[in-house]
């Protein structure tokens, strides 16, 4: 039995007819033709062209045979498209140096080869007279690396490097026994100090403390490798604004090339959209019945609802749609975060409905309770998580905190029966069918849908009742989700438009 349902927050604001009739003219469905038929006719069209919701495997287009060379070229194109997409979508994207796994054969071979090389260099320098063949080659590699750091127009620095690291002159000095390899190294170090990022200043400074030539050159190359990564990441950050302008057309063309070679490359995307249409029709209060009678509005509503389905995707059952495959990890991250927030908000709603006015408005209490719940549910997505034990611990801990809070403010402590009822309601949140959890989840979905339906010039949607404790986190998720969705719509607009129209129009093909 759920205690305190009469104190539940009101249901979220239902949009008016005028609000429902607003269409985002920037969406990919905005170009769909207007239909004069009634909404009931549109619903009949969906029923007629939508396959059974129990169909797990999408129908495939006729196979098209391609050569191995074509497949290899296509794979390269998809890889480049994925890299460009990652740079544009992931603001924290950075190039990282490849490093073999610890204990792997590759790492062991690499270590052995490096040891052999540096031992050979040391042996040459210890000869009498010293042999500088390998050392001069290393200087040549360092010279090329330093020159690669130069920006166009830095001719003076280029001239200084060319003059100080003139390999023919260094070779002559070595043959005549007049080479000062330490002086050459000092020039290299000072030049690296001029080029490096501030985060590498300490690494370059430490080079000054190395006296032996072989360890010094080895350390120089290690720092240069880091500087190469720094320069690559600087280039990425500089290119990102320009790449954003071109990436929509680039990704769309690359995907079209892939689709030309693999005609069934949209099968799972089509199934995703059709399953969403099934869900809307099975739920009369959903998007299909609440949308206006205009075809574009129904298309837009169906498409936005489809993106929300990605936030509760069952990875073990369904294959992720092809058009959002590059963002699968990001959608999964949002999904896990939302699952945790749903449970946190559900427990807090139960606590405040059970405790009533005694704790309402007490400063800092909700943050304290929220922190306790978050800590105890932090591992909820790990294999070792035990829901029964975790929610039982949440109930015990919250009862202790509430008891202390009530005593501190002069209220009577919880009666044992009320404590038992509260613990039972909290433990019940672990079930997917728990009504409080389903209520919170539906309000979160409505809130996130508001982000997808809003335009850049509108303010964020109002936060439904019961979600205030997680409002900041939900707003961040809403912004991240809308960025992902808007970019995805821009890239795949032509493909989505055809698929969505096929679902709605009579005689539309279910094949891609």
Short mmCIF file of C-alpha atoms in Angstrom, two decimals:
data_model
loop_
_atom_site.label_atom_id
_atom_site.label_comp_id
_atom_site.label_asym_id
_atom_site.label_seq_id
_atom_site.Cartn_x
_atom_site.Cartn_y
_atom_site.Cartn_z
CA UNK A 1 0.00 0.00 0.00
CA UNK A 2 1.40 3.40 -0.99
CA UNK A 3 1.22 6.01 1.72
CA UNK A 4 0.43 9.64 1.02
CA UNK A 5 -0.73 9.48 -2.58
CA UNK A 6 -3.00 12.43 -1.90
CA UNK A 7 0.10 14.55 -1.45
CA UNK A 8 1.60 13.64 -4.78
CA UNK A 9 2.60 16.56 -6.99
CA UNK A 10 0.16 17.42 -9.73
CA UNK A 11 0.54 15.85 -13.11
CA UNK A 12 2.76 17.79 -15.54
CA UNK A 13 1.15 20.52 -17.56
CA UNK A 14 -0.61 19.18 -20.63
CA UNK A 15 0.12 21.28 -23.73
CA UNK A 16 -2.75 23.18 -25.25
CA UNK A 17 -4.01 22.63 -28.75
CA UNK A 18 -2.17 25.74 -29.90
CA UNK A 19 1.07 24.42 -28.44
CA UNK A 20 0.58 21.06 -30.10
CA UNK A 21 0.11 22.72 -33.45
CA UNK A 22 3.52 24.39 -33.34
CA UNK A 23 5.94 22.66 -35.68
CA UNK A 24 9.71 22.93 -35.61
CA UNK A 25 10.34 24.11 -39.15
CA UNK A 26 13.98 23.10 -38.84
CA UNK A 27 13.20 19.43 -38.33
CA UNK A 28 13.78 16.94 -41.15
CA UNK A 29 10.04 16.34 -41.42
CA UNK A 30 9.26 19.99 -42.10
CA UNK A 31 9.35 19.46 -45.85
CA UNK A 32 6.71 16.71 -45.86
CA UNK A 33 3.55 17.57 -47.83
CA UNK A 34 0.48 18.76 -45.93
CA UNK A 35 -2.42 16.29 -45.74
CA UNK A 36 -6.09 17.27 -45.61
CA UNK A 37 -7.18 13.92 -44.20
CA UNK A 38 -8.27 13.59 -40.60
CA UNK A 39 -6.10 12.20 -37.84
CA UNK A 40 -8.16 9.00 -37.89
CA UNK A 41 -7.16 8.47 -41.52
CA UNK A 42 -3.51 8.96 -40.58
CA UNK A 43 -3.85 6.40 -37.82
CA UNK A 44 -5.40 3.95 -40.31
CA UNK A 45 -2.48 4.52 -42.66
CA UNK A 46 -0.02 3.70 -39.91
CA UNK A 47 -1.94 0.54 -39.05
CA UNK A 48 -2.01 -0.54 -42.67
CA UNK A 49 1.70 -0.10 -43.31
CA UNK A 50 3.14 -0.98 -39.92
CA UNK A 51 4.37 -4.57 -39.48
CA UNK A 52 3.61 -6.62 -36.40
CA UNK A 53 5.20 -5.25 -33.23
CA UNK A 54 6.40 -8.76 -32.46
CA UNK A 55 8.62 -8.86 -35.54
CA UNK A 56 12.17 -8.85 -34.27
CA UNK A 57 14.13 -9.03 -37.53
CA UNK A 58 13.58 -6.34 -40.19
CA UNK A 59 12.99 -7.31 -43.76
CA UNK A 60 16.10 -6.93 -45.86
CA UNK A 61 16.40 -5.48 -49.31
CA UNK A 62 17.65 -7.77 -52.08
CA UNK A 63 21.37 -8.50 -51.61
CA UNK A 64 23.83 -6.59 -53.74
CA UNK A 65 27.19 -8.18 -54.40
CA UNK A 66 30.25 -5.95 -54.15
CA UNK A 67 33.93 -6.58 -54.51
CA UNK A 68 36.40 -6.85 -51.65
CA UNK A 69 38.04 -3.63 -52.82
CA UNK A 70 34.71 -1.80 -52.66
CA UNK A 71 34.05 -3.12 -49.18
CA UNK A 72 37.50 -2.04 -47.99
CA UNK A 73 37.01 1.42 -49.44
CA UNK A 74 33.57 1.66 -47.83
CA UNK A 75 35.00 0.62 -44.47
CA UNK A 76 37.63 3.34 -44.71
CA UNK A 77 34.95 5.89 -45.53
CA UNK A 78 32.82 4.84 -42.55
CA UNK A 79 35.88 5.05 -40.28
CA UNK A 80 36.64 8.58 -41.45
CA UNK A 81 32.98 9.53 -41.01
CA UNK A 82 33.00 8.17 -37.45
CA UNK A 83 36.15 10.14 -36.63
CA UNK A 84 34.73 13.38 -38.03
CA UNK A 85 31.48 12.78 -36.14
CA UNK A 86 33.33 12.17 -32.87
CA UNK A 87 35.31 15.40 -33.25
CA UNK A 88 32.17 17.45 -33.89
CA UNK A 89 29.85 15.86 -31.30
CA UNK A 90 32.35 15.23 -28.51
CA UNK A 91 33.58 18.58 -27.26
CA UNK A 92 36.19 16.87 -25.07
CA UNK A 93 37.54 14.66 -27.85
CA UNK A 94 41.31 14.34 -27.78
CA UNK A 95 43.89 12.40 -29.73
CA UNK A 96 45.72 9.91 -27.54
CA UNK A 97 49.02 8.17 -28.14
CA UNK A 98 48.60 4.48 -28.98
CA UNK A 99 49.94 2.33 -26.18
CA UNK A 100 50.05 -1.50 -26.24
CA UNK A 101 48.25 -3.26 -23.43
CA UNK A 102 50.27 -3.99 -20.33
CA UNK A 103 51.78 -7.45 -20.49
CA UNK A 104 50.92 -7.93 -24.17
CA UNK A 105 53.30 -9.41 -26.72
CA UNK A 106 53.23 -6.16 -28.68
CA UNK A 107 54.41 -4.20 -25.65
CA UNK A 108 57.14 -6.71 -24.90
CA UNK A 109 58.44 -6.66 -28.49
CA UNK A 110 58.37 -2.86 -28.49
CA UNK A 111 60.41 -2.71 -25.28
CA UNK A 112 62.98 -5.19 -26.63
CA UNK A 113 63.39 -3.30 -29.92
CA UNK A 114 63.82 0.02 -28.13
CA UNK A 115 66.41 -1.46 -25.77
CA UNK A 116 68.38 -2.91 -28.67
CA UNK A 117 68.34 0.42 -30.49
CA UNK A 118 69.45 2.53 -27.54
CA UNK A 119 72.08 -0.01 -26.52
CA UNK A 120 73.47 0.12 -30.06
CA UNK A 121 73.58 3.92 -29.94
CA UNK A 122 75.41 3.86 -26.62
CA UNK A 123 77.91 1.33 -27.98
CA UNK A 124 78.66 3.56 -30.98
CA UNK A 125 79.18 6.65 -28.84
CA UNK A 126 81.50 4.73 -26.50
CA UNK A 127 83.77 3.63 -29.35
CA UNK A 128 87.17 5.22 -29.71
CA UNK A 129 86.80 7.33 -31.72
CA UNK A 130 83.01 7.74 -31.27
CA UNK A 131 80.72 6.77 -34.15
CA UNK A 132 77.92 9.29 -34.70
CA UNK A 133 75.98 7.64 -37.55
CA UNK A 134 72.91 6.73 -35.46
CA UNK A 135 73.09 9.94 -33.44
CA UNK A 136 73.07 12.07 -36.61
CA UNK A 137 70.05 10.16 -37.92
CA UNK A 138 68.28 10.90 -34.65
CA UNK A 139 69.13 14.59 -34.98
CA UNK A 140 67.62 14.47 -38.47
CA UNK A 141 64.37 13.01 -37.11
CA UNK A 142 64.26 15.61 -34.36
CA UNK A 143 64.85 18.36 -36.93
CA UNK A 144 61.91 17.16 -39.05
CA UNK A 145 59.69 17.04 -35.98
CA UNK A 146 60.62 20.57 -34.91
CA UNK A 147 60.01 21.89 -38.43
CA UNK A 148 56.57 20.22 -38.42
CA UNK A 149 55.63 22.33 -35.39
CA UNK A 150 56.13 25.59 -37.32
CA UNK A 151 53.19 27.63 -38.50
CA UNK A 152 53.15 29.05 -42.04
CA UNK A 153 55.18 32.25 -42.13
CA UNK A 154 57.58 31.39 -39.32
CA UNK A 155 60.51 31.64 -41.70
CA UNK A 156 62.96 33.05 -39.14
CA UNK A 157 62.57 30.07 -36.80
CA UNK A 158 62.78 27.75 -39.77
CA UNK A 159 66.08 29.32 -40.78
CA UNK A 160 67.46 28.99 -37.25
CA UNK A 161 66.58 25.28 -37.10
CA UNK A 162 67.99 24.61 -40.57
CA UNK A 163 71.24 26.36 -39.65
CA UNK A 164 71.75 24.86 -36.19
CA UNK A 165 70.77 21.34 -37.26
CA UNK A 166 72.52 21.27 -40.65
CA UNK A 167 73.13 17.53 -41.00
CA UNK A 168 75.90 17.87 -43.57
CA UNK A 169 77.78 20.27 -41.31
CA UNK A 170 77.22 18.01 -38.29
CA UNK A 171 78.53 15.07 -40.33
CA UNK A 172 81.69 17.00 -41.22
CA UNK A 173 82.24 17.97 -37.59
CA UNK A 174 81.86 14.32 -36.54
CA UNK A 175 84.39 13.16 -39.16
CA UNK A 176 86.89 15.78 -37.96
CA UNK A 177 86.34 15.02 -34.27
CA UNK A 178 84.95 18.51 -33.65
CA UNK A 179 81.30 17.64 -32.96
CA UNK A 180 79.88 18.91 -29.68
CA UNK A 181 76.78 16.73 -29.36
CA UNK A 182 75.91 18.40 -26.04
CA UNK A 183 75.66 21.79 -27.76
CA UNK A 184 73.37 20.32 -30.40
CA UNK A 185 71.18 18.84 -27.67
CA UNK A 186 70.96 22.17 -25.84
CA UNK A 187 69.70 23.90 -28.99
CA UNK A 188 67.09 21.19 -29.43
CA UNK A 189 65.92 21.56 -25.82
CA UNK A 190 65.67 25.35 -26.03
CA UNK A 191 63.69 25.11 -29.28
CA UNK A 192 61.34 22.56 -27.74
CA UNK A 193 60.79 24.97 -24.86
CA UNK A 194 59.70 27.64 -27.33
CA UNK A 195 57.23 25.33 -29.10
CA UNK A 196 55.74 23.27 -26.28
CA UNK A 197 52.42 23.84 -24.57
CA UNK A 198 52.55 25.24 -21.01
CA UNK A 199 51.73 21.78 -19.64
CA UNK A 200 55.03 20.51 -21.08
CA UNK A 201 57.28 23.20 -19.57
CA UNK A 202 58.23 20.97 -16.64
CA UNK A 203 59.03 18.03 -18.93
CA UNK A 204 61.33 20.21 -21.05
CA UNK A 205 62.98 21.68 -17.96
CA UNK A 206 63.84 18.20 -16.68
CA UNK A 207 65.78 17.53 -19.89
CA UNK A 208 68.35 20.08 -18.72
CA UNK A 209 69.21 17.81 -15.77
CA UNK A 210 70.17 14.80 -17.93
CA UNK A 211 73.93 14.68 -18.57
CA UNK A 212 74.42 11.41 -20.45
CA UNK A 213 73.78 11.63 -24.20
CA UNK A 214 71.79 8.40 -24.69
CA UNK A 215 69.32 8.94 -21.81
CA UNK A 216 69.01 12.58 -22.95
CA UNK A 217 68.09 11.67 -26.52
CA UNK A 218 65.70 9.02 -25.27
CA UNK A 219 63.97 11.58 -23.02
CA UNK A 220 63.89 14.14 -25.86
CA UNK A 221 62.00 11.73 -28.08
CA UNK A 222 59.57 10.92 -25.25
CA UNK A 223 58.76 14.62 -24.78
CA UNK A 224 58.53 15.18 -28.55
CA UNK A 225 55.94 12.39 -28.77
CA UNK A 226 53.86 14.20 -26.15
CA UNK A 227 54.27 17.47 -28.05
CA UNK A 228 53.02 15.82 -31.24
CA UNK A 229 49.85 14.77 -29.42
CA UNK A 230 49.48 18.31 -28.03
CA UNK A 231 49.79 19.77 -31.53
CA UNK A 232 47.28 17.27 -32.91
CA UNK A 233 44.75 18.18 -30.22
CA UNK A 234 45.35 21.87 -30.87
CA UNK A 235 44.64 21.26 -34.55
CA UNK A 236 41.44 19.39 -33.66
CA UNK A 237 40.18 22.21 -31.45
CA UNK A 238 41.03 24.75 -34.15
CA UNK A 239 39.31 22.76 -36.88
CA UNK A 240 36.16 21.91 -34.91
CA UNK A 241 34.21 25.13 -35.76
CA UNK A 242 35.05 24.75 -39.46
CA UNK A 243 34.40 21.01 -39.43
CA UNK A 244 30.98 21.57 -37.87
CA UNK A 245 29.94 23.59 -40.91
CA UNK A 246 30.95 20.83 -43.30
CA UNK A 247 30.26 17.70 -41.27
CA UNK A 248 26.52 17.50 -41.96
CA UNK A 249 27.02 17.27 -45.72
CA UNK A 250 30.13 15.11 -45.29
CA UNK A 251 28.48 12.52 -43.04
CA UNK A 252 25.36 12.42 -45.20
CA UNK A 253 27.38 11.79 -48.36
CA UNK A 254 29.52 9.14 -46.68
CA UNK A 255 26.43 7.33 -45.42
CA UNK A 256 24.86 7.53 -48.88
CA UNK A 257 27.98 5.91 -50.34
CA UNK A 258 27.67 3.15 -47.77
CA UNK A 259 23.95 2.78 -48.51
CA UNK A 260 24.66 2.48 -52.23
CA UNK A 261 26.83 -0.56 -51.53
CA UNK A 262 24.60 -1.96 -48.75
CA UNK A 263 20.94 -1.29 -49.68
CA UNK A 264 19.71 -2.90 -46.44
CA UNK A 265 21.75 -0.48 -44.29
CA UNK A 266 18.57 1.21 -43.02
CA UNK A 267 16.61 -1.89 -42.01
CA UNK A 268 17.04 -1.43 -38.26
CA UNK A 269 16.39 2.30 -38.53
CA UNK A 270 13.10 1.55 -40.27
CA UNK A 271 12.16 -1.02 -37.63
CA UNK A 272 12.98 1.51 -34.89
CA UNK A 273 10.59 4.09 -36.39
CA UNK A 274 7.87 1.56 -37.12
CA UNK A 275 8.01 0.11 -33.60
CA UNK A 276 7.66 3.64 -32.25
CA UNK A 277 4.55 4.11 -34.39
CA UNK A 278 3.16 0.85 -32.96
CA UNK A 279 3.76 2.09 -29.43
CA UNK A 280 2.07 5.43 -30.12
CA UNK A 281 -1.01 3.67 -31.48
CA UNK A 282 -1.22 1.28 -28.52
CA UNK A 283 -1.19 4.25 -26.12
CA UNK A 284 -4.20 6.53 -26.85
CA UNK A 285 -2.78 9.24 -24.61
CA UNK A 286 0.47 9.23 -26.55
CA UNK A 287 1.81 11.34 -29.34
CA UNK A 288 -0.39 10.07 -32.16
CA UNK A 289 -3.68 10.98 -30.55
CA UNK A 290 -2.37 14.23 -29.11
CA UNK A 291 -0.83 15.50 -32.35
CA UNK A 292 -2.57 17.84 -34.71
CA UNK A 293 -4.14 16.49 -37.89
CA UNK A 294 -1.32 17.86 -40.03
CA UNK A 295 1.01 15.26 -41.50
CA UNK A 296 4.26 17.08 -40.59
CA UNK A 297 3.25 17.37 -36.94
CA UNK A 298 2.58 13.65 -36.68
CA UNK A 299 5.90 12.93 -38.38
CA UNK A 300 7.70 15.20 -35.96
CA UNK A 301 5.97 13.72 -32.93
CA UNK A 302 6.71 10.17 -34.06
CA UNK A 303 10.36 11.00 -34.71
CA UNK A 304 10.89 12.67 -31.33
CA UNK A 305 9.22 9.78 -29.55
CA UNK A 306 11.58 7.44 -31.39
CA UNK A 307 14.60 9.26 -29.95
CA UNK A 308 13.13 8.89 -26.45
CA UNK A 309 12.90 5.15 -27.06
CA UNK A 310 16.70 5.10 -27.36
CA UNK A 311 16.88 6.15 -23.70
CA UNK A 312 15.27 2.88 -22.61
CA UNK A 313 16.79 0.62 -25.25
CA UNK A 314 17.17 -3.08 -24.48
CA UNK A 315 20.63 -3.86 -25.87
CA UNK A 316 20.15 -7.61 -25.42
CA UNK A 317 17.05 -7.72 -27.65
CA UNK A 318 17.22 -5.06 -30.35
CA UNK A 319 19.99 -3.91 -32.65
CA UNK A 320 20.69 -0.19 -32.45
CA UNK A 321 19.44 1.83 -35.47
CA UNK A 322 22.14 2.45 -38.07
CA UNK A 323 21.64 6.21 -38.23
CA UNK A 324 22.39 6.66 -34.51
CA UNK A 325 24.99 3.93 -34.23
CA UNK A 326 27.90 6.36 -33.86
CA UNK A 327 26.17 7.90 -30.83
CA UNK A 328 25.19 4.60 -29.21
CA UNK A 329 27.67 5.01 -26.35
CA UNK A 330 26.34 8.50 -25.65
CA UNK A 331 22.72 7.33 -25.60
CA UNK A 332 23.67 4.43 -23.34
CA UNK A 333 25.41 6.83 -20.97
CA UNK A 334 22.27 8.99 -20.82
CA UNK A 335 20.14 5.88 -20.28
CA UNK A 336 22.17 4.70 -17.29
CA UNK A 337 22.19 8.18 -15.78
CA UNK A 338 18.42 8.51 -16.17
CA UNK A 339 17.81 5.12 -14.58
CA UNK A 340 19.76 6.20 -11.52
CA UNK A 341 18.04 9.59 -11.32
CA UNK A 342 14.62 7.96 -11.64
CA UNK A 343 15.24 5.82 -8.58
CA UNK A 344 16.67 8.73 -6.59
CA UNK A 345 13.68 10.94 -7.36
CA UNK A 346 11.23 8.10 -6.65
CA UNK A 347 12.69 7.45 -3.19
CA UNK A 348 12.70 11.17 -2.34
CA UNK A 349 9.08 11.54 -3.44
CA UNK A 350 8.09 8.61 -1.20
CA UNK A 351 10.01 10.06 1.76
CA UNK A 352 8.45 13.53 1.49
CA UNK A 353 4.95 12.13 1.03
CA UNK A 354 5.41 9.85 4.03
CA UNK A 355 7.00 12.40 6.37
CA UNK A 356 4.65 15.19 5.36
CA UNK A 357 4.84 18.75 6.64
CA UNK A 358 7.31 17.89 9.40
CA UNK A 359 10.28 17.94 7.00
CA UNK A 360 8.87 20.13 4.26
CA UNK A 361 11.11 23.10 3.57
CA UNK A 362 13.91 22.15 5.97
CA UNK A 363 17.09 23.64 4.46
CA UNK A 364 19.69 21.18 3.24
CA UNK A 365 17.66 18.07 4.07
CA UNK A 366 16.77 17.12 0.51
CA UNK A 367 20.41 17.43 -0.59
CA UNK A 368 21.53 15.31 2.35
CA UNK A 369 18.97 12.59 1.59
CA UNK A 370 19.76 12.75 -2.11
CA UNK A 371 23.48 12.31 -1.40
CA UNK A 372 22.82 9.27 0.78
CA UNK A 373 20.63 7.62 -1.86
CA UNK A 374 23.12 8.38 -4.64
CA UNK A 375 26.02 6.85 -2.73
CA UNK A 376 24.12 3.65 -1.92
CA UNK A 377 22.92 3.27 -5.54
CA UNK A 378 26.20 4.32 -7.16
CA UNK A 379 27.01 0.75 -8.25
CA UNK A 380 23.55 -0.11 -9.51
CA UNK A 381 24.80 -0.87 -13.04
CA UNK A 382 27.62 -3.17 -11.96
CA UNK A 383 27.30 -6.99 -11.95
CA UNK A 384 27.91 -7.11 -8.20
CA UNK A 385 24.94 -4.85 -7.37
CA UNK A 386 22.25 -6.45 -5.23
CA UNK A 387 19.02 -4.46 -5.46
CA UNK A 388 17.36 -6.01 -2.42
CA UNK A 389 20.30 -5.27 -0.17
CA UNK A 390 20.90 -1.79 -1.60
CA UNK A 391 17.30 -0.56 -1.25
CA UNK A 392 17.04 -2.11 2.20
CA UNK A 393 20.15 -0.16 3.17
CA UNK A 394 18.62 3.02 1.69
CA UNK A 395 15.49 2.54 3.81
CA UNK A 396 17.46 1.95 7.00
CA UNK A 397 19.77 4.91 6.45
CA UNK A 398 17.00 7.35 5.53
CA UNK A 399 14.94 6.37 8.56
CA UNK A 400 17.91 7.13 10.78
CA UNK A 401 18.50 10.51 9.11
CA UNK A 402 14.81 11.42 9.26
CA UNK A 403 14.60 10.42 12.92
CA UNK A 404 17.56 12.62 13.80
CA UNK A 405 16.13 15.51 11.78
CA UNK A 406 12.70 15.28 13.39
CA UNK A 407 14.21 15.20 16.89
CA UNK A 408 16.44 18.16 16.08
CA UNK A 409 13.44 20.27 15.08
CA UNK A 410 11.21 19.24 17.95
CA UNK A 411 8.96 16.77 16.16
CA UNK A 412 7.97 13.35 17.41
CA UNK A 413 10.11 10.54 15.98
CA UNK A 414 8.72 8.12 13.44
CA UNK A 415 6.52 5.42 14.90
CA UNK A 416 7.95 1.94 14.17
CA UNK A 417 4.93 1.17 11.99
CA UNK A 418 5.56 4.26 9.85
CA UNK A 419 9.24 3.37 9.59
CA UNK A 420 8.33 -0.13 8.43
CA UNK A 421 5.87 1.23 5.87
CA UNK A 422 8.45 3.72 4.57
CA UNK A 423 11.11 1.02 4.24
CA UNK A 424 8.68 -1.20 2.37
CA UNK A 425 7.78 1.54 -0.11
CA UNK A 426 11.46 2.37 -0.69
CA UNK A 427 12.34 -1.28 -1.29
CA UNK A 428 9.46 -1.55 -3.77
CA UNK A 429 11.13 1.09 -5.99
CA UNK A 430 13.51 -1.60 -7.28
CA UNK A 431 10.61 -3.08 -9.28
CA UNK A 432 10.00 -1.71 -12.79
CA UNK A 433 6.24 -1.92 -12.19
CA UNK A 434 6.38 0.28 -9.10
CA UNK A 435 3.75 3.03 -9.62
CA UNK A 436 5.89 5.79 -8.10
CA UNK A 437 8.82 4.86 -10.30
CA UNK A 438 6.57 4.73 -13.38
CA UNK A 439 5.12 8.13 -12.49
CA UNK A 440 8.59 9.69 -12.16
CA UNK A 441 9.74 8.04 -15.37
CA UNK A 442 6.74 9.35 -17.32
CA UNK A 443 7.37 12.89 -16.04
CA UNK A 444 11.05 12.66 -16.99
CA UNK A 445 10.06 11.51 -20.47
CA UNK A 446 7.62 14.41 -20.81
CA UNK A 447 10.31 16.86 -19.66
CA UNK A 448 12.91 15.55 -22.12
CA UNK A 449 10.34 15.54 -24.92
CA UNK A 450 9.89 19.25 -24.23
CA UNK A 451 13.59 19.76 -25.02
CA UNK A 452 13.21 17.95 -28.36
CA UNK A 453 10.09 19.94 -29.28
CA UNK A 454 11.45 23.35 -28.28
CA UNK A 455 13.26 25.66 -30.69
CA UNK A 456 16.55 27.45 -29.97
CA UNK A 457 14.67 30.68 -29.27
CA UNK A 458 12.41 29.16 -26.59
CA UNK A 459 13.24 28.69 -22.94
CA UNK A 460 13.67 25.26 -21.44
CA UNK A 461 10.44 23.38 -20.60
CA UNK A 462 8.98 23.67 -17.11
CA UNK A 463 10.09 21.04 -14.63
CA UNK A 464 7.21 18.69 -13.68
CA UNK A 465 6.32 18.14 -10.03
CA UNK A 466 8.45 15.74 -8.05
CA UNK A 467 11.59 16.30 -10.17
CA UNK A 468 12.97 19.38 -8.41
CA UNK A 469 15.67 17.42 -6.49
CA UNK A 470 17.15 16.18 -9.77
CA UNK A 471 16.29 19.27 -11.82
CA UNK A 472 19.88 20.36 -12.49
CA UNK A 473 20.94 16.92 -13.69
CA UNK A 474 17.85 16.58 -15.89
CA UNK A 475 18.45 19.96 -17.51
CA UNK A 476 22.01 18.95 -18.39
CA UNK A 477 20.75 15.69 -19.86
CA UNK A 478 18.06 17.54 -21.82
CA UNK A 479 20.63 19.89 -23.36
CA UNK A 480 22.97 17.01 -24.26
CA UNK A 481 20.10 15.01 -25.72
CA UNK A 482 18.79 17.89 -27.82
CA UNK A 483 22.27 18.54 -29.25
CA UNK A 484 22.63 14.89 -30.25
CA UNK A 485 19.15 14.70 -31.75
CA UNK A 486 19.31 17.98 -33.66
CA UNK A 487 22.63 17.10 -35.26
CA UNK A 488 21.39 13.60 -36.10
CA UNK A 489 18.27 15.02 -37.73
CA UNK A 490 20.31 17.44 -39.83
CA UNK A 491 22.60 14.70 -41.13
CA UNK A 492 19.99 12.04 -41.89
CA UNK A 493 17.01 14.26 -42.76
CA UNK A 494 16.49 12.88 -46.33
CA UNK A 495 16.57 9.28 -45.13
CA UNK A 496 14.23 9.90 -42.19
CA UNK A 497 11.76 11.80 -44.34
CA UNK A 498 11.32 8.91 -46.75
CA UNK A 499 11.08 6.27 -44.02
CA UNK A 500 8.55 8.24 -41.98
CA UNK A 501 6.40 8.99 -45.02
CA UNK A 502 6.44 5.30 -45.97
CA UNK A 503 4.97 4.52 -42.55
CA UNK A 504 2.15 7.03 -42.97
CA UNK A 505 1.24 6.81 -46.64
CA UNK A 506 -0.94 4.03 -48.12
CA UNK A 507 0.98 1.52 -50.16
CA UNK A 508 4.29 2.63 -48.65
CA UNK A 509 7.00 0.03 -48.90
CA UNK A 510 8.48 -1.47 -45.78
CA UNK A 511 11.71 -2.09 -47.62
CA UNK A 512 14.49 0.43 -47.87
#
